[in-house]
Coordinates of C-alpha atoms in Angstrom, one line a residue:
Chain A
M1 CA -0.1 0.0 -0.1
R2 CA 2.8 2.5 1.1
S3 CA 4.6 1.6 -2.0
Y4 CA 1.6 2.1 -4.3
L5 CA 1.2 5.7 -2.6
L6 CA 4.4 6.6 -2.8
S7 CA 4.9 5.6 -6.8
R8 CA 1.1 7.3 -7.5
L9 CA 2.8 10.0 -5.6
W10 CA 6.0 10.7 -7.4
Q11 CA 3.7 10.1 -11.3
S12 CA 1.3 12.7 -9.6
A13 CA 4.5 15.3 -8.7
V14 CA 6.4 14.5 -12.2
T15 CA 3.3 15.3 -14.6
L16 CA 2.6 18.4 -12.3
V17 CA 5.9 19.6 -13.4
L18 CA 5.5 18.9 -16.8
A19 CA 2.3 20.4 -17.1
T20 CA 3.7 23.7 -15.6
I21 CA 6.3 23.4 -17.7
V22 CA 4.1 23.0 -20.7
V23 CA 1.9 26.0 -19.9
F24 CA 4.8 28.4 -19.7
L25 CA 6.1 27.1 -22.7
G26 CA 3.0 27.8 -24.1
V27 CA 3.5 31.8 -22.7
R28 CA 6.1 32.0 -24.9
A29 CA 4.4 30.3 -27.7
L30 CA 2.4 33.7 -28.3
P31 CA 3.0 35.2 -31.2
G32 CA 4.7 37.8 -31.3
D33 CA 6.9 39.9 -27.7
P34 CA 5.1 38.2 -24.9
A35 CA 5.4 41.9 -23.4
L36 CA 2.6 42.7 -26.1
A37 CA 0.7 40.2 -25.2
F38 CA 0.8 40.8 -21.2
A39 CA 0.8 44.7 -22.3
G40 CA -2.8 45.1 -22.7
E41 CA -3.6 48.4 -24.1
E42 CA -0.6 50.4 -23.3
R43 CA 2.1 49.4 -25.9
D44 CA 4.6 52.1 -26.3
P45 CA 8.2 51.0 -26.1
A46 CA 8.5 52.6 -22.2
S47 CA 5.7 50.6 -20.9
L48 CA 7.0 47.5 -23.2
A49 CA 10.7 48.1 -21.3
A50 CA 8.9 48.6 -18.3
I51 CA 7.3 45.4 -18.8
R52 CA 9.9 43.4 -20.4
A53 CA 12.1 44.4 -16.7
K54 CA 8.7 43.4 -14.3
Y55 CA 8.2 40.2 -15.5
G56 CA 11.8 39.3 -16.4
F57 CA 11.5 38.4 -19.9
D58 CA 15.0 39.4 -20.8
D59 CA 16.3 36.5 -18.3
S60 CA 17.3 33.0 -19.3
L61 CA 13.9 30.6 -19.7
L62 CA 15.1 28.4 -16.8
L63 CA 15.0 31.9 -14.4
Q64 CA 11.7 33.1 -15.7
Y65 CA 10.4 29.4 -15.8
W66 CA 12.2 29.3 -12.2
R67 CA 10.0 32.7 -10.9
F68 CA 7.1 31.6 -12.9
V69 CA 6.8 28.5 -10.4
S70 CA 7.6 30.8 -7.0
K71 CA 5.1 32.7 -7.7
S72 CA 2.5 30.1 -9.0
L73 CA 3.1 28.8 -5.8
T74 CA 2.7 31.7 -3.4
G75 CA -1.1 31.9 -5.2
D76 CA 0.5 35.2 -7.6
L77 CA -0.9 34.4 -10.7
G78 CA -0.6 37.9 -12.3
R79 CA -3.2 40.4 -13.1
S80 CA -5.5 40.6 -16.0
T81 CA -4.6 42.9 -18.6
R82 CA -8.0 44.0 -18.6
T83 CA -9.3 45.0 -15.2
N84 CA -6.2 44.6 -13.1
I85 CA -7.7 42.2 -10.9
P86 CA -4.9 39.9 -8.9
V87 CA -6.4 36.9 -11.4
T88 CA -6.4 34.3 -7.9
D89 CA -9.1 36.8 -6.9
M90 CA -11.0 36.0 -10.3
L91 CA -10.3 32.3 -10.0
A92 CA -11.8 32.7 -6.0
S93 CA -14.9 34.4 -6.8
A94 CA -15.7 32.1 -10.6
L95 CA -14.9 28.3 -9.0
P96 CA -17.5 28.4 -6.5
V97 CA -20.0 28.7 -9.1
T98 CA -18.4 25.7 -11.5
I99 CA -17.7 23.9 -8.3
E100 CA -21.5 24.2 -7.3
L101 CA -22.7 23.8 -11.1
S102 CA -20.5 20.2 -11.5
A103 CA -21.0 18.9 -8.0
L104 CA -24.7 19.1 -8.8
A105 CA -24.6 17.9 -11.9
L106 CA -22.7 15.0 -10.9
G107 CA -25.3 14.1 -8.3
V108 CA -28.0 14.2 -11.5
A109 CA -25.9 11.8 -12.8
I110 CA -25.4 9.6 -10.5
V111 CA -29.2 9.3 -9.3
I112 CA -29.8 9.0 -13.0
G113 CA -26.8 6.7 -14.0
V114 CA -27.3 4.4 -10.8
G115 CA -30.9 3.7 -11.6
A116 CA -30.8 3.0 -15.2
G117 CA -27.7 0.9 -15.2
V118 CA -28.7 -0.9 -12.5
V119 CA -32.2 -1.3 -14.1
A120 CA -30.5 -2.7 -17.1
A121 CA -28.7 -4.8 -15.7
V122 CA -31.1 -6.4 -13.8
R123 CA -34.1 -6.6 -16.0
R124 CA -31.7 -7.8 -19.1
G125 CA -33.6 -8.2 -22.3
R126 CA -36.7 -6.7 -21.0
P127 CA -38.6 -3.6 -22.3
A128 CA -36.6 -2.1 -19.4
E129 CA -33.4 -2.9 -20.4
W130 CA -34.5 -1.4 -23.8
A131 CA -35.3 1.6 -22.8
A132 CA -32.3 2.2 -20.3
N133 CA -29.9 1.2 -23.2
A134 CA -31.6 3.6 -25.3
L135 CA -31.7 6.8 -22.6
A136 CA -28.2 6.3 -22.3
L137 CA -27.3 6.0 -26.2
L138 CA -29.6 9.6 -26.5
G139 CA -27.4 10.5 -23.6
L140 CA -24.1 10.3 -25.6
S141 CA -25.2 11.7 -28.7
I142 CA -27.3 15.0 -27.7
P143 CA -24.9 17.8 -27.4
N144 CA -25.2 19.4 -24.3
F145 CA -25.0 22.9 -24.9
W146 CA -27.9 22.1 -27.6
L147 CA -29.8 20.6 -24.6
G148 CA -29.3 23.6 -22.9
L149 CA -30.7 25.7 -25.7
M150 CA -34.1 23.6 -26.0
A151 CA -34.2 23.7 -22.1
I152 CA -34.1 27.5 -22.0
L153 CA -36.1 27.8 -24.8
Y154 CA -39.1 25.5 -23.5
L155 CA -38.7 25.3 -20.0
S156 CA -37.6 29.3 -19.5
V157 CA -38.9 31.7 -21.8
A158 CA -42.0 29.2 -23.1
T159 CA -43.2 28.4 -19.6
G160 CA -41.5 30.7 -17.0
L161 CA -40.4 27.7 -14.9
F162 CA -37.0 28.2 -14.7
P163 CA -34.6 31.3 -15.1
A164 CA -33.3 31.5 -18.7
S165 CA -29.8 33.0 -17.1
G166 CA -27.8 34.6 -14.1
F167 CA -26.4 33.4 -11.1
V168 CA -27.7 34.6 -6.9
S169 CA -25.2 33.1 -4.8
F170 CA -25.6 30.0 -2.3
F171 CA -25.4 32.5 1.3
E172 CA -27.3 35.0 0.2
D173 CA -30.5 33.0 -1.2
P174 CA -29.9 29.1 -1.0
I175 CA -33.7 28.5 -3.0
S176 CA -33.4 30.8 -5.8
N177 CA -29.5 29.7 -5.8
L178 CA -30.6 26.3 -6.3
H179 CA -33.6 27.4 -8.7
H180 CA -31.2 28.9 -11.0
L181 CA -29.1 25.8 -11.1
V182 CA -31.8 23.1 -11.7
L183 CA -31.7 23.2 -16.0
P184 CA -27.2 23.9 -16.1
A185 CA -27.2 20.9 -13.4
V186 CA -29.6 18.6 -15.5
V187 CA -27.9 20.0 -18.9
L188 CA -24.3 19.2 -17.6
G189 CA -25.4 15.8 -15.9
T190 CA -27.4 13.9 -18.7
G191 CA -24.0 12.9 -20.9
L192 CA -22.5 12.7 -17.7
A193 CA -26.0 10.3 -16.4
A194 CA -25.4 8.2 -19.9
V195 CA -21.8 7.1 -19.3
V196 CA -22.2 6.2 -15.3
M197 CA -24.7 3.8 -16.5
R198 CA -23.5 2.1 -19.3
Q199 CA -20.6 1.3 -16.4
T200 CA -22.9 0.5 -13.8
R201 CA -24.7 -1.8 -16.4
S202 CA -21.7 -3.7 -17.5
S203 CA -20.1 -3.6 -13.7
M204 CA -23.6 -5.2 -12.5
L205 CA -23.7 -8.0 -15.3
E206 CA -20.3 -9.0 -14.3
A207 CA -21.0 -9.1 -10.4
L208 CA -24.2 -10.4 -10.9
G209 CA -22.5 -13.4 -12.3
A210 CA -20.3 -13.5 -9.8
D211 CA -19.1 -16.5 -7.1
Y212 CA -20.1 -14.0 -4.5
I213 CA -23.5 -13.7 -5.9
R214 CA -24.2 -17.1 -6.4
T215 CA -22.8 -17.3 -3.0
A216 CA -25.1 -15.2 -1.2
R217 CA -28.1 -16.2 -3.5
A218 CA -27.6 -19.7 -2.7
K219 CA -27.5 -19.0 1.6
G220 CA -30.5 -17.9 0.8
L221 CA -30.7 -13.4 0.7
G222 CA -33.5 -12.4 -1.3
P223 CA -32.9 -10.6 -4.6
Q224 CA -33.4 -7.3 -3.4
T225 CA -31.1 -7.3 -0.7
V226 CA -28.1 -9.1 -3.0
I227 CA -28.3 -6.6 -5.7
G228 CA -29.0 -3.4 -3.4
V229 CA -25.7 -4.5 -1.1
H230 CA -23.9 -5.1 -4.0
A231 CA -25.5 -2.7 -6.7
L232 CA -24.5 0.4 -3.7
R233 CA -21.1 -0.9 -3.6
N234 CA -20.3 -1.6 -7.0
S235 CA -22.0 1.8 -7.9
L236 CA -19.5 3.3 -5.2
V237 CA -16.8 2.5 -7.8
V238 CA -18.3 3.1 -10.7
V239 CA -18.7 6.4 -9.5
V240 CA -14.7 7.3 -8.6
T241 CA -13.6 5.4 -11.8
I242 CA -15.6 7.6 -13.6
L243 CA -14.7 11.1 -11.9
G244 CA -11.3 10.0 -12.3
L245 CA -12.3 9.3 -16.2
Q246 CA -14.6 12.1 -16.9
L247 CA -13.3 15.1 -14.7
G248 CA -12.1 16.3 -18.3
G249 CA -15.4 16.2 -20.2
L250 CA -17.4 17.8 -16.7
I251 CA -14.9 20.7 -16.8
S252 CA -15.1 20.9 -20.6
G253 CA -19.2 20.6 -20.2
A254 CA -18.7 23.2 -17.4
V255 CA -17.7 26.1 -19.5
V256 CA -20.4 25.2 -22.4
T257 CA -23.2 25.4 -19.4
E258 CA -21.9 28.3 -18.0
R259 CA -22.0 30.1 -20.8
I260 CA -25.6 29.1 -22.2
F261 CA -26.9 29.4 -19.0
G262 CA -24.5 33.2 -18.3
L263 CA -23.7 31.7 -15.2
P264 CA -20.6 34.0 -13.8
G265 CA -18.0 30.8 -13.8
F266 CA -14.6 29.8 -14.3
G267 CA -16.1 29.1 -18.3
K268 CA -17.0 32.6 -18.3
M269 CA -13.5 33.8 -17.1
T270 CA -12.1 31.6 -19.3
L271 CA -14.0 32.4 -22.1
D272 CA -13.8 36.5 -21.8
A273 CA -10.5 36.0 -21.3
V274 CA -10.1 34.3 -25.0
F275 CA -11.9 36.4 -27.0
Q276 CA -10.5 39.7 -24.8
R277 CA -6.9 37.9 -25.6
D278 CA -6.1 38.5 -21.7
Y279 CA -2.8 36.5 -21.6
P280 CA -2.4 36.3 -17.4
V281 CA -5.8 35.2 -17.3
I282 CA -5.6 32.3 -19.6
Q283 CA -2.6 31.2 -18.2
G284 CA -3.7 30.9 -15.0
V285 CA -6.9 29.5 -15.7
V286 CA -5.2 26.7 -17.8
L287 CA -2.7 25.9 -14.6
V288 CA -5.3 25.6 -12.5
T289 CA -7.3 23.4 -14.6
A290 CA -4.1 20.7 -15.1
T291 CA -3.0 21.2 -11.3
A292 CA -6.8 20.3 -10.2
Y293 CA -6.8 18.0 -12.8
I294 CA -4.1 16.1 -11.8
V295 CA -4.6 16.1 -7.4
I296 CA -8.1 15.1 -8.1
N297 CA -7.3 12.4 -10.2
F298 CA -4.6 11.0 -7.2
L299 CA -7.1 11.2 -5.2
V300 CA -9.5 9.1 -7.2
D301 CA -6.5 6.6 -7.0
L302 CA -6.2 6.8 -3.5
T303 CA -9.9 6.2 -3.1
Y304 CA -10.0 3.5 -5.4
S305 CA -6.9 2.2 -3.4
L306 CA -9.1 1.9 -0.9
I307 CA -12.7 0.5 -1.9
D308 CA -10.9 -2.1 -4.2
P309 CA -7.7 -3.9 -2.7
R310 CA -6.9 -5.7 -5.9
I311 CA -5.5 -2.3 -7.6
R312 CA -2.8 -1.2 -4.6
L313 CA -1.8 -5.4 -4.9
A314 CA -1.6 -5.5 -8.8
G315 CA 0.6 -2.2 -8.5
V316 CA 0.4 0.7 -10.6
P317 CA -1.8 0.8 -13.0
S318 CA -0.4 3.3 -15.9
Chain B
M1 CA -13.7 -0.7 -24.1
T2 CA -15.4 -1.5 -21.0
Q3 CA -12.3 0.9 -19.1
T4 CA -11.8 0.1 -15.3
S5 CA -15.3 -1.4 -14.6
G6 CA -13.9 -2.0 -11.3
T7 CA -14.4 -6.1 -10.6
T8 CA -12.0 -6.9 -13.1
P9 CA -8.9 -5.6 -15.4
P10 CA -9.7 -3.9 -17.7
E11 CA -10.5 -6.3 -20.8
T12 CA -10.4 -5.1 -24.7
P13 CA -12.7 -6.5 -27.2
T14 CA -10.8 -8.6 -30.1
V15 CA -10.4 -12.4 -30.7
E16 CA -7.5 -14.4 -29.4
P17 CA -5.7 -14.8 -32.7
S18 CA -3.9 -17.7 -30.6
V19 CA -5.1 -20.3 -32.4
A20 CA -4.6 -19.2 -35.5
G21 CA -1.2 -18.4 -34.4
L22 CA -0.4 -21.7 -33.1
A23 CA -1.8 -23.7 -36.0
T24 CA 0.7 -22.3 -38.5
M25 CA 3.2 -22.1 -35.7
G26 CA 5.8 -19.1 -36.3
T27 CA 4.2 -18.0 -40.1
P28 CA 2.2 -14.6 -39.4
P29 CA -1.8 -14.8 -39.3
G30 CA -1.5 -11.6 -41.2
G31 CA -4.3 -10.0 -39.2
E32 CA -7.6 -10.9 -39.3
T33 CA -8.1 -14.0 -41.3
A34 CA -11.1 -14.6 -43.6
P35 CA -13.7 -16.6 -41.6
R36 CA -13.2 -14.7 -38.8
R37 CA -13.8 -11.4 -40.6
G38 CA -16.8 -13.0 -42.3
R39 CA -18.3 -14.0 -39.0
V40 CA -17.4 -10.3 -37.8
W41 CA -19.7 -8.6 -41.1
R42 CA -23.0 -11.1 -40.3
R43 CA -22.7 -10.5 -37.0
L44 CA -23.0 -7.0 -37.8
R45 CA -25.3 -7.7 -39.9
R46 CA -27.6 -9.5 -38.0
N47 CA -27.8 -6.6 -35.1
P48 CA -30.5 -3.9 -36.5
L49 CA -28.8 -1.0 -34.3
G50 CA -25.9 -1.5 -36.4
V51 CA -27.6 -1.2 -39.7
V52 CA -29.9 1.7 -38.8
G53 CA -26.7 3.0 -37.6
A54 CA -24.4 2.5 -40.9
L55 CA -27.2 3.5 -42.7
I56 CA -27.1 6.8 -41.1
L57 CA -23.2 7.1 -41.5
A58 CA -23.9 6.3 -45.1
I59 CA -26.1 8.6 -45.7
S60 CA -24.5 11.5 -43.8
I61 CA -20.8 10.7 -45.5
A62 CA -22.9 10.8 -48.9
T63 CA -25.0 14.3 -48.2
A64 CA -21.5 15.9 -46.9
L65 CA -19.7 14.6 -49.9
L66 CA -22.1 15.9 -52.3
A67 CA -23.0 19.2 -50.7
P68 CA -22.3 21.4 -53.9
L69 CA -24.8 19.1 -55.6
L70 CA -27.2 18.7 -53.6
A71 CA -27.4 21.8 -51.7
P72 CA -30.2 23.9 -53.4
Y73 CA -28.4 27.5 -52.4
S74 CA -25.1 28.2 -51.6
P75 CA -24.7 28.3 -47.9
A76 CA -23.6 31.9 -47.8
A77 CA -26.7 32.6 -50.5
V78 CA -28.6 35.8 -48.0
H79 CA -32.2 36.0 -49.3
F80 CA -33.5 39.3 -47.7
D81 CA -37.2 38.6 -48.7
A82 CA -37.1 35.9 -47.1
P83 CA -36.2 36.0 -43.3
F84 CA -37.2 33.4 -40.8
Q85 CA -39.4 31.1 -43.4
P86 CA -40.4 28.0 -40.8
P87 CA -39.8 24.4 -42.4
G88 CA -41.8 23.8 -45.0
T89 CA -41.4 26.5 -47.1
V90 CA -41.8 26.0 -51.1
G91 CA -37.8 26.7 -52.1
F92 CA -36.6 26.4 -48.3
G93 CA -37.4 22.7 -46.7
L94 CA -35.7 23.4 -43.6
G95 CA -36.8 26.7 -43.4
T96 CA -34.2 29.8 -43.2
D97 CA -32.4 32.3 -40.7
D98 CA -32.4 35.3 -39.9
L99 CA -30.7 36.9 -43.2
G100 CA -32.7 34.5 -45.0
R101 CA -30.0 31.9 -45.8
D102 CA -31.1 27.9 -46.8
L103 CA -31.1 26.2 -43.3
L104 CA -30.8 23.3 -45.6
S105 CA -27.9 24.1 -47.6
R106 CA -26.1 25.3 -44.2
I107 CA -26.7 22.3 -42.8
L108 CA -25.1 20.1 -45.9
F109 CA -22.0 22.2 -45.8
G110 CA -22.5 22.0 -42.0
L111 CA -22.4 18.5 -42.0
R112 CA -19.3 18.4 -44.4
A113 CA -17.6 20.3 -41.5
S114 CA -18.3 18.0 -39.0
L115 CA -17.1 15.1 -40.6
E116 CA -13.9 16.7 -41.9
V117 CA -12.8 17.8 -38.3
G118 CA -13.9 14.3 -37.0
V119 CA -12.2 12.6 -39.7
L120 CA -9.0 15.3 -39.1
A121 CA -8.9 14.7 -35.5
V122 CA -9.2 11.3 -35.5
V123 CA -5.9 11.3 -37.5
V124 CA -4.1 13.2 -35.4
A125 CA -5.2 10.9 -32.3
L126 CA -4.2 7.7 -34.4
A127 CA -1.1 9.0 -36.3
V128 CA 0.5 9.9 -32.7
G129 CA -1.6 7.4 -30.2
V130 CA -0.7 4.1 -32.1
P131 CA 2.9 4.3 -32.8
L132 CA 3.3 5.4 -28.5
G133 CA 0.6 2.9 -27.9
L134 CA 2.6 -0.2 -29.4
A135 CA 6.1 1.1 -27.9
A136 CA 4.3 1.5 -24.9
G137 CA 3.5 -2.0 -25.0
Y138 CA 6.2 -3.7 -26.8
F139 CA 8.8 -1.6 -25.4
R140 CA 9.0 -1.8 -21.1
A141 CA 12.0 1.0 -20.7
L142 CA 9.5 3.4 -23.0
D143 CA 6.3 2.4 -20.8
A144 CA 6.5 5.0 -17.9
V145 CA 8.3 7.7 -19.8
I146 CA 4.9 7.2 -22.4
S147 CA 2.7 7.1 -19.3
R148 CA 3.5 10.2 -17.9
F149 CA 3.1 11.7 -22.1
T150 CA -0.5 10.1 -21.3
D151 CA -0.7 11.8 -17.7
L152 CA 0.1 15.3 -19.1
M153 CA -1.9 15.1 -22.0
L154 CA -5.2 14.7 -19.7
A155 CA -4.4 17.3 -17.1
F156 CA -5.9 19.6 -20.5
P157 CA -9.2 19.3 -21.2
F158 CA -9.9 19.2 -24.5
L159 CA -12.2 22.7 -24.0
I160 CA -9.2 24.1 -21.9
L161 CA -6.3 22.9 -24.7
A162 CA -8.7 24.7 -27.5
V163 CA -8.8 27.9 -25.4
G164 CA -4.7 27.5 -25.3
L165 CA -4.5 27.0 -28.8
A166 CA -7.1 29.8 -29.7
A167 CA -5.4 32.3 -27.9
I168 CA -1.8 30.9 -29.3
R169 CA -2.3 30.6 -33.1
G170 CA -6.4 31.7 -33.4
A171 CA -9.4 29.7 -33.7
S172 CA -10.1 27.7 -36.9
L173 CA -11.5 24.7 -38.3
G174 CA -7.7 22.9 -38.5
N175 CA -6.6 24.3 -34.8
A176 CA -10.5 22.8 -33.7
A177 CA -9.9 19.8 -35.2
L178 CA -6.5 20.0 -33.4
A179 CA -7.1 20.0 -29.9
I180 CA -9.6 17.4 -30.1
G181 CA -7.3 15.3 -31.8
I182 CA -4.6 15.9 -29.2
S183 CA -7.4 15.1 -26.1
Q184 CA -7.6 11.7 -27.9
I185 CA -4.9 10.7 -28.0
P186 CA -4.5 8.8 -24.2
G187 CA -7.7 7.3 -25.4
M188 CA -5.7 5.7 -28.3
I189 CA -2.5 5.0 -26.4
R190 CA -4.5 3.3 -23.6
V191 CA -6.7 1.0 -26.7
V192 CA -3.2 0.1 -28.2
R193 CA -0.7 -0.6 -25.2
S194 CA -3.4 -3.2 -24.2
E195 CA -3.5 -5.0 -27.4
T196 CA 0.3 -4.6 -27.6
L197 CA 0.8 -6.2 -24.1
R198 CA -1.8 -9.2 -24.6
L199 CA -0.9 -10.2 -27.9
K200 CA 3.1 -9.8 -27.5
E201 CA 2.7 -12.5 -25.0
L202 CA 1.0 -14.9 -27.0
D203 CA 2.6 -18.0 -29.1
F204 CA 3.1 -16.6 -32.4
V205 CA 4.6 -13.7 -31.4
A206 CA 7.1 -15.7 -29.5
A207 CA 7.8 -17.7 -32.3
S208 CA 8.3 -15.4 -34.6
V209 CA 11.1 -14.0 -31.9
V210 CA 12.6 -17.3 -31.8
D211 CA 12.9 -17.3 -35.8
G212 CA 15.0 -14.4 -35.2
A213 CA 12.5 -11.3 -36.5
G214 CA 13.1 -7.8 -35.5
D215 CA 11.6 -6.0 -33.3
L216 CA 10.0 -3.5 -36.0
S217 CA 9.3 -6.4 -37.9
V218 CA 7.1 -7.9 -35.2
L219 CA 5.3 -4.7 -34.8
A220 CA 4.7 -4.2 -38.2
R221 CA 3.6 -8.1 -39.2
H222 CA 1.7 -9.8 -35.8
I223 CA 1.0 -7.3 -33.6
L224 CA -0.6 -3.8 -35.7
P225 CA -2.9 -6.1 -37.6
N226 CA -4.1 -7.8 -34.8
A227 CA -4.4 -4.6 -32.9
L228 CA -6.6 -3.4 -35.7
S229 CA -10.2 -4.1 -35.1
A230 CA -9.1 -2.5 -31.2
V231 CA -7.9 0.5 -33.2
I232 CA -10.8 0.8 -35.7
V233 CA -13.5 0.9 -32.7
Q234 CA -11.7 2.9 -31.0
A235 CA -11.4 5.2 -34.0
T236 CA -15.8 4.8 -34.9
V237 CA -16.5 6.0 -31.2
A238 CA -13.5 9.2 -31.1
I239 CA -15.5 9.9 -34.5
P240 CA -18.6 10.9 -33.1
V241 CA -17.1 12.9 -30.0
A242 CA -14.8 14.8 -32.3
I243 CA -18.5 15.8 -34.2
L244 CA -19.8 17.0 -30.6
G245 CA -16.5 19.0 -30.2
E246 CA -16.4 20.3 -33.2
A247 CA -20.2 22.0 -32.6
V248 CA -19.3 23.0 -28.8
L249 CA -16.0 24.5 -30.0
S250 CA -18.0 26.2 -33.0
F251 CA -21.2 27.6 -30.8
L252 CA -17.9 29.3 -28.2
G253 CA -16.3 31.1 -31.3
L254 CA -13.4 29.0 -30.9
G255 CA -13.8 26.9 -33.9
I256 CA -14.7 27.3 -37.5
Q257 CA -15.6 31.0 -38.0
P258 CA -19.0 33.0 -39.1
P259 CA -19.7 33.2 -42.2
D260 CA -18.3 29.7 -42.7
P261 CA -21.4 27.0 -42.4
S262 CA -20.8 24.7 -38.9
L263 CA -23.6 23.4 -37.1
G264 CA -22.4 24.6 -33.9
T265 CA -21.8 28.3 -35.8
M266 CA -25.9 27.7 -37.1
L267 CA -26.6 26.8 -33.0
A268 CA -24.7 30.2 -32.0
E269 CA -26.7 32.4 -34.4
A270 CA -29.9 31.2 -33.5
Q271 CA -29.8 31.8 -30.2
Q272 CA -30.2 35.3 -30.0
Y273 CA -33.6 34.4 -32.3
A274 CA -34.2 30.7 -31.2
A275 CA -37.6 32.5 -29.3
R276 CA -39.2 33.8 -32.6
A277 CA -37.6 31.4 -34.7
P278 CA -37.4 27.9 -33.2
W279 CA -36.5 26.0 -35.9
T280 CA -33.2 27.3 -36.4
A281 CA -32.4 26.1 -32.9
I282 CA -33.9 23.0 -33.7
V283 CA -32.5 21.6 -37.0
P284 CA -28.9 22.2 -36.9
G285 CA -29.4 20.1 -33.2
L286 CA -31.6 17.6 -34.4
A287 CA -28.8 17.2 -37.7
I288 CA -25.8 16.7 -35.4
V289 CA -27.9 14.4 -32.8
V290 CA -28.7 12.0 -35.8
V291 CA -25.3 12.3 -37.3
T292 CA -23.8 11.2 -33.4
L293 CA -26.3 8.7 -32.9
G294 CA -25.3 6.8 -36.2
F295 CA -22.1 6.8 -35.3
N296 CA -23.0 6.0 -31.4
L297 CA -25.5 2.7 -32.6
F298 CA -22.3 1.5 -35.4
G299 CA -19.8 1.7 -32.9
D300 CA -21.7 -0.4 -30.4
A301 CA -22.5 -3.3 -32.8
L302 CA -18.8 -3.0 -34.4
R303 CA -17.7 -3.8 -31.1
D304 CA -20.4 -6.2 -30.3
A305 CA -19.5 -7.6 -33.4
L306 CA -15.9 -8.1 -32.3
D307 CA -16.7 -9.2 -29.2
P308 CA -15.9 -13.1 -29.0
R309 CA -17.6 -13.2 -26.0
G310 CA -20.8 -12.8 -28.0
S311 CA -22.2 -10.5 -25.6
R312 CA -22.1 -7.2 -24.3
R313 CA -21.1 -6.7 -21.4

């Protein structure tokens, strides 16, 4: 166990270092003078020289990289060239929105996906399985942003059941906050629900054919107990796995969903930065995403090894 | 493939070629054997959903290729006298948008762009993923290095990658395809690597090594041909993901740029008028759903047909 943890930790650290190098070089790969990118509106030679000196663009790459890493570690990601607000502050106000949206979407995906997956596995070959499979296929084929547009069109604009856009902080008004997030969470969660459903179904089918289930049945346990207990345990594994595998998709999906529903989160911050060529913000966004991805996947693997002892015994999965 | 189902190690969906290999001891089985190909084809044809998927694919590919011939108008042709015509209007079968542009013509050309991005992205994934997957599975020394490379790519989700590429190189069809393709490399590496790991333990590979075949020749003549079916399944699954990716990026303004028609940009433009002319948002969206559904149905059927256990898991 300890050696598994250590090697996994080492791998994550190496990946993280590589990711910082990619981000660092990415900024240097910008067309033209990086000082121009960071200058924003002020483009006279004097302020460009000042920026070059301030960011040390004339120093050696190694020294620049070192400065970039040590600054990032202390939470200094630079300032927006548009608003002059520190990138860290922007992240602090945008991330909670996105994290809440993603958590709710994950909840939607788990409820729908695990439910449909268990039904499809238990009712094999019956209409219920067929329906669950069809739903999963549709979930995989419908672009979530289109689903969002349709939801706004038919559930917000036409009926006024849900707000079409906007955001209210949970601490200001929890009910209104959830009301604003219902549609976005369902829209973001549907595609994920399809993936969860398929995984749940295949792992349930596998479990239902396994010896320990036969033993449980032979002991005289009712089908509900057998399915209930093992379904629960399996769904736990499925959900943890999905979180690791689909995290990238969840982040990408959140960006689009926020755009459609006008949520002031990480996605809006990212897209605004691209269209305004706000390079320090883009750099911060990419760095934070990569770091979050690596850290969360490390935690997922830890959890995974706690749930399923075969993983830590079999060594490091690559 | 059923990745990490939690109760068994990940399995790959292809037939063990060991029987053929043993029977011929050392002579290469030359990839897919003829009887097997026949069986796969029979299974594929027996699956009604797969047939539907294949039909949708054939029709969408044909219409995309023939778009210039089939489209009643140029996708950019503006009809100021006929804005917001609903579907069914004479002359505009699927209706028109705010500028009176024919939706059918725009969808045909948009589909063409979608498939173009889908194919380009998968070519990127294949070109990088297959060699790296082979190397990672075959040469133990390279496995750890390639795994870190894979982890690194995974750490940049496709949209973030697209954001970065758009910032550095500008938004375009090519950069959208590149971002999507890069994000599909890790999946391709994983599939090819696990196939290679499995195949290299088989007797016919060992026999050809004993015969004095070099590493490259073993990879090219034995491993790659036998890993091909897994690669094809992975590519079939990757294309609809790429099509959805293109739509998302173009919708956000990070992909194909207006006025070039793309299903994503059409939806972005429709967003403002959706309440007044809902079909401008519904029709392109349905086009995306139908095409991705076609690929997904076909991909599922293909995976089932290639699965030696004969049943889907």
